[in-house]
PDB file of C-alpha atoms in Angstrom:
ATOM      1  CA  MET A   1     -56.383 -97.760  66.494  1.00 50.00           C
ATOM      2  CA  SER A   2     -57.774 -95.461  63.822  1.00 63.00           C
ATOM      3  CA  ILE A   3     -56.005 -94.818  60.487  1.00 79.00           C
ATOM      4  CA  ARG A   4     -56.185 -91.528  58.603  1.00 86.00           C
ATOM      5  CA  GLN A   5     -56.921 -91.382  54.916  1.00 91.00           C
ATOM      6  CA  PHE A   6     -54.013 -91.888  52.563  1.00 95.00           C
ATOM      7  CA  GLN A   7     -53.161 -88.714  50.458  1.00 94.00           C
ATOM      8  CA  ALA A   8     -52.533 -90.341  47.206  1.00 93.00           C
ATOM      9  CA  GLN A   9     -52.670 -87.194  45.149  1.00 91.00           C
ATOM     10  CA  ARG A  10     -49.723 -85.729  46.963  1.00 91.00           C
ATOM     11  CA  MET A  11     -47.305 -88.518  46.055  1.00 92.00           C
ATOM     12  CA  HIS A  12     -44.358 -87.568  43.876  1.00 92.00           C
ATOM     13  CA  ALA A  13     -43.533 -89.834  41.021  1.00 91.00           C
ATOM     14  CA  PRO A  14     -40.428 -92.117  41.342  1.00 88.00           C
ATOM     15  CA  ARG A  15     -37.374 -91.052  39.507  1.00 85.00           C
ATOM     16  CA  ASP A  16     -37.362 -92.232  35.787  1.00 88.00           C
ATOM     17  CA  PHE A  17     -40.975 -93.318  36.182  1.00 92.00           C
ATOM     18  CA  GLN A  18     -42.575 -95.255  33.216  1.00 91.00           C
ATOM     19  CA  SER A  19     -46.176 -95.951  33.020  1.00 92.00           C
ATOM     20  CA  ILE A  20     -47.609 -99.530  32.466  1.00 94.00           C
ATOM     21  CA  GLU A  21     -50.514-100.782  30.569  1.00 94.00           C
ATOM     22  CA  ASN A  22     -53.839-101.608  32.303  1.00 96.00           C
ATOM     23  CA  SER A  23     -53.640-105.411  32.106  1.00 96.00           C
ATOM     24  CA  PRO A  24     -53.523-108.033  34.843  1.00 97.00           C
ATOM     25  CA  VAL A  25     -50.342-108.260  36.824  1.00 98.00           C
ATOM     26  CA  CYS A  26     -48.765-109.578  39.943  1.00 98.00           C
ATOM     27  CA  VAL A  27     -46.575-107.339  42.077  1.00 98.00           C
ATOM     28  CA  GLU A  28     -43.793-108.152  44.585  1.00 98.00           C
ATOM     29  CA  ILE A  29     -42.944-105.297  46.980  1.00 98.00           C
ATOM     30  CA  GLY A  30     -39.464-105.401  48.449  1.00 97.00           C
ATOM     31  CA  ALA A  31     -38.232-108.111  46.110  1.00 97.00           C
ATOM     32  CA  GLY A  32     -34.553-107.963  47.316  1.00 96.00           C
ATOM     33  CA  LYS A  33     -32.252-109.837  45.027  1.00 96.00           C
ATOM     34  CA  GLY A  34     -35.112-111.504  43.215  1.00 97.00           C
ATOM     35  CA  LYS A  35     -35.081-115.096  44.467  1.00 97.00           C
ATOM     36  CA  HIS A  36     -38.827-115.293  44.860  1.00 98.00           C
ATOM     37  CA  ALA A  37     -39.523-113.266  41.734  1.00 98.00           C
ATOM     38  CA  LEU A  38     -37.468-115.546  39.614  1.00 97.00           C
ATOM     39  CA  LEU A  39     -39.034-118.693  41.153  1.00 97.00           C
ATOM     40  CA  PHE A  40     -42.564-117.444  40.784  1.00 98.00           C
ATOM     41  CA  SER A  41     -41.953-116.332  37.186  1.00 97.00           C
ATOM     42  CA  ARG A  42     -40.585-119.811  36.232  1.00 97.00           C
ATOM     43  CA  GLN A  43     -43.424-121.583  37.960  1.00 97.00           C
ATOM     44  CA  HIS A  44     -46.131-119.294  36.454  1.00 98.00           C
ATOM     45  CA  PRO A  45     -45.153-118.400  32.873  1.00 97.00           C
ATOM     46  CA  HIS A  46     -48.660-117.261  32.088  1.00 97.00           C
ATOM     47  CA  LEU A  47     -48.468-114.617  34.793  1.00 98.00           C
ATOM     48  CA  LYS A  48     -46.703-111.257  34.582  1.00 98.00           C
ATOM     49  CA  LEU A  49     -44.828-110.229  37.678  1.00 98.00           C
ATOM     50  CA  ILE A  50     -43.329-106.792  38.406  1.00 98.00           C
ATOM     51  CA  ALA A  51     -40.685-107.097  41.172  1.00 98.00           C
ATOM     52  CA  VAL A  52     -40.144-103.744  42.898  1.00 98.00           C
ATOM     53  CA  GLU A  53     -36.973-103.061  44.961  1.00 97.00           C
ATOM     54  CA  ARG A  54     -35.811 -99.794  46.436  1.00 95.00           C
ATOM     55  CA  THR A  55     -32.216-100.743  47.412  1.00 96.00           C
ATOM     56  CA  ARG A  56     -29.991-100.259  44.396  1.00 96.00           C
ATOM     57  CA  GLU A  57     -27.461-103.063  45.148  1.00 97.00           C
ATOM     58  CA  LYS A  58     -30.245-105.594  45.579  1.00 97.00           C
ATOM     59  CA  PHE A  59     -32.021-104.439  42.454  1.00 97.00           C
ATOM     60  CA  ILE A  60     -28.808-104.762  40.418  1.00 97.00           C
ATOM     61  CA  ALA A  61     -28.291-108.291  41.694  1.00 96.00           C
ATOM     62  CA  MET A  62     -31.924-109.150  40.772  1.00 97.00           C
ATOM     63  CA  GLN A  63     -31.578-107.485  37.297  1.00 96.00           C
ATOM     64  CA  LYS A  64     -28.371-109.437  36.588  1.00 96.00           C
ATOM     65  CA  GLN A  65     -30.035-112.716  37.396  1.00 95.00           C
ATOM     66  CA  HIS A  66     -33.017-111.855  35.410  1.00 95.00           C
ATOM     67  CA  GLN A  67     -30.795-111.091  32.298  1.00 94.00           C
ATOM     68  CA  LEU A  68     -29.220-114.541  32.755  1.00 94.00           C
ATOM     69  CA  GLU A  69     -32.456-116.376  32.945  1.00 91.00           C
ATOM     70  CA  GLY A  70     -34.397-114.213  30.301  1.00 88.00           C
ATOM     71  CA  LEU A  71     -37.830-114.741  31.795  1.00 95.00           C
ATOM     72  CA  PRO A  72     -40.162-112.716  29.586  1.00 96.00           C
ATOM     73  CA  ASN A  73     -43.015-112.408  32.199  1.00 97.00           C
ATOM     74  CA  LEU A  74     -40.662-110.795  34.898  1.00 98.00           C
ATOM     75  CA  LYS A  75     -39.997-107.082  35.015  1.00 97.00           C
ATOM     76  CA  PRO A  76     -37.512-105.998  37.815  1.00 97.00           C
ATOM     77  CA  LEU A  77     -38.137-102.450  38.919  1.00 97.00           C
ATOM     78  CA  HIS A  78     -35.871-100.073  40.872  1.00 96.00           C
ATOM     79  CA  ALA A  79     -38.356 -97.781  42.711  1.00 95.00           C
ATOM     80  CA  ASP A  80     -39.878 -96.904  46.088  1.00 95.00           C
ATOM     81  CA  ALA A  81     -43.077 -99.080  45.963  1.00 96.00           C
ATOM     82  CA  ILE A  82     -45.518 -96.677  47.450  1.00 96.00           C
ATOM     83  CA  PRO A  83     -45.252 -93.842  44.940  1.00 96.00           C
ATOM     84  CA  TRP A  84     -44.827 -96.337  42.184  1.00 97.00           C
ATOM     85  CA  VAL A  85     -48.097 -98.054  43.069  1.00 97.00           C
ATOM     86  CA  VAL A  86     -49.892 -94.663  43.115  1.00 97.00           C
ATOM     87  CA  HIS A  87     -48.492 -93.540  39.822  1.00 97.00           C
ATOM     88  CA  ALA A  88     -48.495 -96.902  37.863  1.00 97.00           C
ATOM     89  CA  LEU A  89     -51.340 -99.192  38.933  1.00 98.00           C
ATOM     90  CA  TYR A  90     -55.016 -99.139  37.988  1.00 98.00           C
ATOM     91  CA  PRO A  91     -57.941-100.059  40.228  1.00 98.00           C
ATOM     92  CA  ASN A  92     -58.620-103.780  40.269  1.00 98.00           C
ATOM     93  CA  GLN A  93     -55.522-104.533  38.202  1.00 98.00           C
ATOM     94  CA  VAL A  94     -53.359-106.646  40.483  1.00 98.00           C
ATOM     95  CA  GLN A  95     -53.938-110.415  40.766  1.00 98.00           C
ATOM     96  CA  GLN A  96     -51.558-110.973  43.712  1.00 98.00           C
ATOM     97  CA  PHE A  97     -49.308-108.833  45.905  1.00 98.00           C
ATOM     98  CA  PHE A  98     -46.343-110.417  47.677  1.00 98.00           C
ATOM     99  CA  ILE A  99     -44.827-108.664  50.698  1.00 98.00           C
ATOM    100  CA  LEU A 100     -42.372-111.266  51.947  1.00 98.00           C
ATOM    101  CA  TYR A 101     -40.379-110.574  55.181  1.00 98.00           C
ATOM    102  CA  PRO A 102     -40.700-106.781  55.207  1.00 97.00           C
ATOM    103  CA  ASN A 103     -38.819-104.611  57.690  1.00 95.00           C
ATOM    104  CA  PRO A 104     -40.744-105.014  61.034  1.00 94.00           C
ATOM    105  CA  GLU A 105     -40.134-101.395  61.843  1.00 94.00           C
ATOM    106  CA  PRO A 106     -39.515-102.120  65.528  1.00 93.00           C
ATOM    107  CA  HIS A 107     -39.104 -98.406  66.471  1.00 93.00           C
ATOM    108  CA  ASN A 108     -41.868 -97.130  64.114  1.00 94.00           C
ATOM    109  CA  PRO A 109     -44.878 -99.374  64.155  1.00 94.00           C
ATOM    110  CA  ALA A 110     -46.919 -96.900  62.211  1.00 93.00           C
ATOM    111  CA  GLN A 111     -44.750 -97.873  59.146  1.00 94.00           C
ATOM    112  CA  ARG A 112     -45.770-101.519  59.211  1.00 96.00           C
ATOM    113  CA  TRP A 113     -47.759-102.267  56.073  1.00 97.00           C
ATOM    114  CA  LEU A 114     -51.166-102.969  57.726  1.00 97.00           C
ATOM    115  CA  ASN A 115     -50.775 -99.990  59.969  1.00 96.00           C
ATOM    116  CA  MET A 116     -50.345 -97.509  57.147  1.00 96.00           C
ATOM    117  CA  PRO A 117     -53.053 -95.549  55.430  1.00 96.00           C
ATOM    118  CA  PHE A 118     -51.537 -96.662  52.192  1.00 97.00           C
ATOM    119  CA  PHE A 119     -52.840-100.204  52.757  1.00 98.00           C
ATOM    120  CA  GLU A 120     -56.395 -99.070  51.759  1.00 97.00           C
ATOM    121  CA  PHE A 121     -54.900 -97.755  48.472  1.00 98.00           C
ATOM    122  CA  LEU A 122     -53.084-101.018  47.925  1.00 98.00           C
ATOM    123  CA  ILE A 123     -56.328-102.981  48.373  1.00 98.00           C
ATOM    124  CA  SER A 124     -58.049-100.768  45.717  1.00 98.00           C
ATOM    125  CA  ARG A 125     -55.502-101.897  43.230  1.00 98.00           C
ATOM    126  CA  LEU A 126     -56.192-105.488  43.963  1.00 98.00           C
ATOM    127  CA  HIS A 127     -58.631-107.492  41.739  1.00 97.00           C
ATOM    128  CA  SER A 128     -61.720-108.928  43.400  1.00 97.00           C
ATOM    129  CA  ASN A 129     -60.749-112.273  44.962  1.00 97.00           C
ATOM    130  CA  GLY A 130     -57.128-111.326  44.514  1.00 98.00           C
ATOM    131  CA  THR A 131     -54.592-111.835  47.334  1.00 98.00           C
ATOM    132  CA  VAL A 132     -51.908-110.164  49.344  1.00 98.00           C
ATOM    133  CA  THR A 133     -49.363-112.611  50.744  1.00 98.00           C
ATOM    134  CA  LEU A 134     -47.631-111.195  53.809  1.00 98.00           C
ATOM    135  CA  ALA A 135     -44.791-113.309  55.348  1.00 98.00           C
ATOM    136  CA  SER A 136     -42.841-112.728  58.498  1.00 98.00           C
ATOM    137  CA  ASN A 137     -40.605-114.592  60.986  1.00 98.00           C
ATOM    138  CA  ILE A 138     -41.794-112.327  63.852  1.00 97.00           C
ATOM    139  CA  PRO A 139     -44.992-113.762  65.491  1.00 97.00           C
ATOM    140  CA  GLU A 140     -45.886-110.380  66.975  1.00 97.00           C
ATOM    141  CA  TYR A 141     -45.868-108.821  63.549  1.00 98.00           C
ATOM    142  CA  ILE A 142     -48.255-111.548  62.233  1.00 98.00           C
ATOM    143  CA  ASP A 143     -50.445-111.161  65.376  1.00 98.00           C
ATOM    144  CA  GLU A 144     -50.770-107.443  64.939  1.00 97.00           C
ATOM    145  CA  ALA A 145     -51.515-107.754  61.309  1.00 98.00           C
ATOM    146  CA  GLU A 146     -54.254-110.217  62.086  1.00 98.00           C
ATOM    147  CA  GLN A 147     -55.837-107.763  64.481  1.00 97.00           C
ATOM    148  CA  GLN A 148     -55.735-104.955  61.898  1.00 97.00           C
ATOM    149  CA  LEU A 149     -57.418-107.207  59.285  1.00 98.00           C
ATOM    150  CA  GLN A 150     -60.168-108.019  61.745  1.00 97.00           C
ATOM    151  CA  ASN A 151     -60.682-104.560  63.315  1.00 96.00           C
ATOM    152  CA  ILE A 152     -59.689-102.028  60.589  1.00 96.00           C
ATOM    153  CA  TRP A 153     -59.731-103.557  57.224  1.00 97.00           C
ATOM    154  CA  LYS A 154     -62.401-106.227  57.664  1.00 97.00           C
ATOM    155  CA  LEU A 155     -60.664-108.531  55.153  1.00 98.00           C
ATOM    156  CA  PRO A 156     -60.805-112.361  55.187  1.00 98.00           C
ATOM    157  CA  TYR A 157     -57.467-114.146  55.371  1.00 98.00           C
ATOM    158  CA  GLU A 158     -55.805-117.587  56.043  1.00 98.00           C
ATOM    159  CA  LYS A 159     -52.960-117.831  58.394  1.00 98.00           C
ATOM    160  CA  GLN A 160     -50.288-120.476  57.426  1.00 98.00           C
ATOM    161  CA  VAL A 161     -47.119-121.837  58.879  1.00 98.00           C
ATOM    162  CA  ILE A 162     -44.431-121.856  56.234  1.00 98.00           C
ATOM    163  CA  ALA A 163     -42.932-125.297  55.542  1.00 97.00           C
ATOM    164  CA  GLN A 164     -39.427-125.998  56.819  1.00 95.00           C
ATOM    165  CA  ASP A 165     -38.166-126.746  53.344  1.00 96.00           C
ATOM    166  CA  SER A 166     -39.557-123.553  51.817  1.00 97.00           C
ATOM    167  CA  ALA A 167     -36.817-121.432  50.128  1.00 95.00           C
ATOM    168  CA  ARG A 168     -38.575-118.510  48.419  1.00 97.00           C
ATOM    169  CA  THR A 169     -36.182-115.795  49.716  1.00 96.00           C
ATOM    170  CA  HIS A 170     -32.783-115.498  51.184  1.00 94.00           C
ATOM    171  CA  PHE A 171     -34.262-114.325  54.498  1.00 96.00           C
ATOM    172  CA  GLU A 172     -36.733-117.250  54.447  1.00 97.00           C
ATOM    173  CA  ILE A 173     -33.867-119.756  54.108  1.00 97.00           C
ATOM    174  CA  LYS A 174     -31.891-118.116  56.920  1.00 97.00           C
ATOM    175  CA  TYR A 175     -34.788-117.938  59.243  1.00 97.00           C
ATOM    176  CA  LEU A 176     -35.884-121.502  58.765  1.00 97.00           C
ATOM    177  CA  GLU A 177     -32.384-122.796  59.094  1.00 97.00           C
ATOM    178  CA  ARG A 178     -32.277-121.037  62.591  1.00 97.00           C
ATOM    179  CA  GLY A 179     -35.397-123.000  63.481  1.00 97.00           C
ATOM    180  CA  GLU A 180     -37.546-119.837  63.625  1.00 97.00           C
ATOM    181  CA  LEU A 181     -41.291-119.948  63.041  1.00 97.00           C
ATOM    182  CA  CYS A 182     -42.127-118.315  59.699  1.00 98.00           C
ATOM    183  CA  GLN A 183     -45.753-117.536  59.005  1.00 98.00           C
ATOM    184  CA  GLN A 184     -47.804-115.976  56.340  1.00 98.00           C
ATOM    185  CA  LEU A 185     -51.219-114.374  55.902  1.00 98.00           C
ATOM    186  CA  ILE A 186     -52.989-114.932  52.672  1.00 98.00           C
ATOM    187  CA  ILE A 187     -55.345-111.871  52.610  1.00 98.00           C
ATOM    188  CA  GLN A 188     -58.207-111.964  50.041  1.00 98.00           C
ATOM    189  CA  LYS A 189     -60.168-109.093  48.653  1.00 98.00           C
ATOM    190  CA  PRO A 190     -63.904-110.138  48.589  1.00 98.00           C
ATOM    191  CA  GLU A 191     -66.103-109.154  45.669  1.00 96.00           C
ATOM    192  CA  ASN A 192     -67.954-105.853  46.392  1.00 94.00           C
ATOM    193  CA  TYR A 193     -65.239-104.734  48.885  1.00 97.00           C
ATOM    194  CA  LEU A 194     -65.231-100.970  48.757  1.00 96.00           C
ATOM    195  CA  THR A 195     -62.345 -98.487  49.335  1.00 96.00           C
ATOM    196  CA  ARG A 196     -62.135 -94.737  49.006  1.00 95.00           C
ATOM    197  CA  PHE A 197     -59.776 -95.147  45.983  1.00 97.00           C
ATOM    198  CA  ASP A 198     -61.878 -97.380  43.783  1.00 97.00           C
ATOM    199  CA  GLU A 199     -62.211 -94.648  41.155  1.00 96.00           C
ATOM    200  CA  PHE A 200     -58.726 -93.207  41.561  1.00 96.00           C
ATOM    201  CA  GLN A 201     -56.797 -93.544  38.391  1.00 95.00           C
ATOM    202  CA  PRO A 202     -52.949 -93.755  38.264  1.00 95.00           C
ATOM    203  CA  LEU A 203     -51.156 -90.390  38.251  1.00 89.00           C
ATOM    204  CA  GLN A 204     -48.781 -91.673  35.617  1.00 89.00           C
ATOM    205  CA  GLY A 205     -45.893 -89.507  36.620  1.00 77.00           C
ATOM    206  CA  LYS A 206     -47.858 -86.364  37.205  1.00 76.00           C
ATOM    207  CA  ASN A 207     -47.211 -84.293  40.342  1.00 57.00           C
ATOM    208  CA  MET A 208     -50.587 -83.172  41.610  1.00 43.00           C
ATOM    209  CA  GLN A 209     -49.213 -81.107  44.532  1.00 40.00           C
ATOM    210  CA  THR A 210     -49.410 -77.674  42.867  1.00 33.00           C
ATOM    211  CA  SER A 211     -52.904 -77.992  41.486  1.00 31.00           C
ATOM    212  CA  ILE A 212     -54.177 -79.236  44.833  1.00 32.00           C
ATOM    213  CA  GLU A 213     -52.567 -76.404  46.836  1.00 34.00           C
ATOM    214  CA  LYS A 214     -54.050 -73.917  44.291  1.00 31.00           C
ATOM    215  CA  SER A 215     -57.483 -75.335  44.753  1.00 29.00           C
ATOM    216  CA  ASP A 216     -57.133 -75.179  48.508  1.00 32.00           C
ATOM    217  CA  VAL A 217     -56.359 -71.489  48.261  1.00 30.00           C
ATOM    218  CA  GLU A 218     -59.317 -70.868  46.060  1.00 28.00           C
TER     219      GLU A 218
END
């Protein structure tokens, strides 16, 4: 399976986009109601976490809980993760990405995270020796991701079975209570790992589409 190059410069900024400073950060994609984000932020007060959620109802629930707990190192964000990453994050900025129990996209496998051209861009934002944690209760999803890591992305990883008493997300609690096998891949970016986006700076809310189309005509 070959994967085309991601067209980062064509990505529109999320609504109400705000840029961030170029300092170390952790990012959770699809943070839901924020259970893992709040837990992680309490356990790692020295790390800053941006928890991105696209669904408005889930984001509001996370925001309310964050306001109650007042964790200064957590920033909930209502946005579509892909354009936000392109517009906000700098190369080698992210210490850890978390993608916990993503939609398995049973009818559209091209939209699974490691099948998307965007995954190369995501890795370009990751610091050397930084990690991506990908968790799923679907063995076939994990197996396919392993194959992509070996054959396409050439990235080292560790495969782990998630403990029965783990409770990082509402989905994780539900799946483990059912007796389902939950697994995760801890994917690491080696030093000197190269992508085609290593020099690509964040768009910071700019829409590059017009200028690109103009240059194509010229």
